[in-house]
């Protein structure tokens, strides 16, 4: 007796995690452009530490910061279509966020080097995101090969 092939719309837990993370980034990028959800919206600048807009009143944002979130979200959603690219998104994206965390810790937040911009809340969120994404990428990919359907398997 043969087992039915997986539906093309069936996603592995790894792919689902990448899809959810991507969707959250997309949502955060959109929310960064909504007055009220982003406080001091009238102080939103394209980039740099002079932007005083804060998503949820906590996380410093700029137009550039919001665009990065939107692009990261689109990438996550697109890369969730295949297990190998979902793993790359989660682990690679997690590493990027860990590098951004270190960068945020090392720069003077009141200098031109803070072009994204980031504040202490952003820094620690980047740390948590980086660790969580890397962990999801490694932990959920351990079983992907073992559970993937094999052609011709009876």
Short mmCIF file of C-alpha atoms in Angstrom, two decimals:
data_model
loop_
_atom_site.label_atom_id
_atom_site.label_comp_id
_atom_site.label_asym_id
_atom_site.label_seq_id
_atom_site.Cartn_x
_atom_site.Cartn_y
_atom_site.Cartn_z
CA UNK A 1 0.00 0.00 0.00
CA UNK A 2 1.44 3.35 -0.98
CA UNK A 3 1.17 6.43 1.13
CA UNK A 4 -0.32 9.47 -0.62
CA UNK A 5 2.22 12.11 -1.61
CA UNK A 6 2.33 15.25 0.47
CA UNK A 7 0.22 18.06 -0.86
CA UNK A 8 2.22 20.87 -2.48
CA UNK A 9 0.64 23.22 0.08
CA UNK A 10 1.74 21.11 3.05
CA UNK A 11 4.52 22.86 4.95
CA UNK A 12 6.96 21.27 7.32
CA UNK A 13 7.31 22.77 10.81
CA UNK A 14 10.51 24.43 9.56
CA UNK A 15 8.69 26.04 6.64
CA UNK A 16 5.79 27.06 8.86
CA UNK A 17 8.19 28.73 11.31
CA UNK A 18 9.81 30.70 8.47
CA UNK A 19 6.37 31.68 7.18
CA UNK A 20 5.24 32.89 10.61
CA UNK A 21 8.48 34.79 11.28
CA UNK A 22 8.26 36.38 7.83
CA UNK A 23 4.61 37.35 8.37
CA UNK A 24 5.45 38.93 11.73
CA UNK A 25 8.26 40.97 10.17
CA UNK A 26 5.89 42.08 7.40
CA UNK A 27 3.29 43.10 9.98
CA UNK A 28 5.88 45.01 12.04
CA UNK A 29 7.02 46.83 8.91
CA UNK A 30 3.45 47.91 8.13
CA UNK A 31 2.73 48.89 11.75
CA UNK A 32 5.80 51.14 11.73
CA UNK A 33 3.99 53.36 9.23
CA UNK A 34 0.75 53.68 11.21
CA UNK A 35 0.37 56.78 13.38
CA UNK A 36 -0.79 55.90 16.88
CA UNK A 37 0.79 52.46 16.81
CA UNK A 38 4.00 54.34 16.11
CA UNK A 39 4.28 57.18 18.61
CA UNK A 40 5.86 60.49 17.61
CA UNK A 41 4.98 59.60 14.03
CA UNK A 42 5.54 63.20 12.98
CA UNK A 43 9.21 62.75 14.03
CA UNK A 44 9.69 59.77 11.67
CA UNK A 45 12.74 60.37 9.47
CA UNK A 46 14.13 58.35 6.59
CA UNK A 47 17.13 57.13 8.58
CA UNK A 48 19.43 58.14 11.39
CA UNK A 49 19.36 58.56 15.12
CA UNK A 50 17.27 61.75 14.90
CA UNK A 51 14.11 59.76 14.25
CA UNK A 52 12.11 59.89 17.46
CA UNK A 53 9.29 57.70 16.19
CA UNK A 54 8.80 54.59 18.30
CA UNK A 55 6.85 51.48 17.36
CA UNK A 56 4.49 50.71 20.25
CA UNK A 57 6.15 53.62 22.06
CA UNK A 58 9.23 51.46 22.72
CA UNK A 59 11.22 50.51 19.61
CA UNK A 60 12.92 53.30 17.68
CA UNK A 61 12.04 53.20 13.99
CA UNK A 62 12.65 55.12 10.81
CA UNK A 63 11.41 54.74 7.26
CA UNK A 64 14.54 52.70 6.49
CA UNK A 65 13.99 50.50 9.56
CA UNK A 66 10.39 49.85 8.49
CA UNK A 67 11.44 49.07 4.92
CA UNK A 68 14.01 46.56 6.21
CA UNK A 69 11.26 44.86 8.23
CA UNK A 70 9.01 44.75 5.16
CA UNK A 71 11.75 43.28 2.96
CA UNK A 72 12.75 40.78 5.63
CA UNK A 73 9.09 39.73 5.90
CA UNK A 74 8.71 39.26 2.15
CA UNK A 75 11.95 37.24 2.10
CA UNK A 76 10.73 35.00 4.93
CA UNK A 77 7.40 34.34 3.27
CA UNK A 78 9.02 33.61 -0.10
CA UNK A 79 11.75 31.43 1.42
CA UNK A 80 9.21 29.41 3.42
CA UNK A 81 8.17 27.62 0.23
CA UNK A 82 11.03 25.13 0.47
CA UNK A 83 12.64 23.54 3.51
CA UNK A 84 16.21 24.38 2.48
CA UNK A 85 15.47 28.07 1.92
CA UNK A 86 13.32 28.23 5.07
CA UNK A 87 16.31 26.94 7.03
CA UNK A 88 18.57 29.49 5.35
CA UNK A 89 16.14 32.31 6.20
CA UNK A 90 15.87 31.32 9.85
CA UNK A 91 19.55 30.64 10.50
CA UNK A 92 20.95 33.32 8.19
CA UNK A 93 18.41 35.89 9.34
CA UNK A 94 19.07 34.98 12.95
CA UNK A 95 22.80 35.51 12.45
CA UNK A 96 22.07 38.89 10.84
CA UNK A 97 20.03 39.90 13.88
CA UNK A 98 22.77 38.76 16.25
CA UNK A 99 25.28 40.87 14.31
CA UNK A 100 22.84 43.79 14.47
CA UNK A 101 22.56 43.24 18.25
CA UNK A 102 26.35 43.42 18.65
CA UNK A 103 26.48 46.47 16.37
CA UNK A 104 23.80 48.17 18.47
CA UNK A 105 25.75 47.49 21.65
CA UNK A 106 29.01 48.86 20.24
CA UNK A 107 27.88 52.09 18.59
CA UNK A 108 27.12 55.41 20.22
CA UNK A 109 23.35 55.66 19.82
CA UNK A 110 23.61 59.44 19.44
CA UNK A 111 26.06 59.27 16.54
CA UNK A 112 25.74 59.00 12.79
CA UNK A 113 26.68 55.32 13.12
CA UNK A 114 23.16 54.72 14.43
CA UNK A 115 21.69 55.06 10.94
CA UNK A 116 19.02 52.34 11.25
CA UNK A 117 18.21 53.61 14.11
CA UNK A 118 18.28 51.35 17.19
CA UNK A 119 17.83 51.91 20.91
CA UNK A 120 18.36 49.60 23.91
CA UNK A 121 14.93 47.99 23.46
CA UNK A 122 15.74 47.28 19.80
CA UNK A 123 19.12 45.82 20.76
CA UNK A 124 17.67 43.28 23.16
CA UNK A 125 14.82 42.43 20.82
CA UNK A 126 17.43 41.77 18.11
CA UNK A 127 19.26 39.44 20.50
CA UNK A 128 16.09 37.47 21.31
CA UNK A 129 15.08 37.33 17.64
CA UNK A 130 18.54 36.18 16.58
CA UNK A 131 18.75 33.40 19.15
CA UNK A 132 15.16 32.27 18.50
CA UNK A 133 15.55 32.23 14.71
CA UNK A 134 18.85 30.32 14.79
CA UNK A 135 17.39 27.85 17.29
CA UNK A 136 14.26 27.32 15.18
CA UNK A 137 16.36 26.84 12.05
CA UNK A 138 18.55 24.18 13.65
CA UNK A 139 15.97 22.41 15.81
CA UNK A 140 13.23 22.20 13.20
CA UNK A 141 15.58 21.15 10.39
CA UNK A 142 16.85 18.13 12.33
CA UNK A 143 13.75 16.11 11.43
CA UNK A 144 13.05 17.59 7.99
CA UNK A 145 15.11 15.01 6.11
CA UNK A 146 13.72 12.14 8.18
CA UNK A 147 10.08 13.12 7.63
CA UNK A 148 10.27 14.20 3.98
CA UNK A 149 8.34 11.85 1.70
CA UNK A 150 10.50 9.63 -0.50
CA UNK A 151 9.60 8.87 -4.09
CA UNK A 152 8.68 5.24 -4.72
CA UNK A 153 8.42 4.39 -1.03
CA UNK A 154 5.93 1.64 -0.24
#
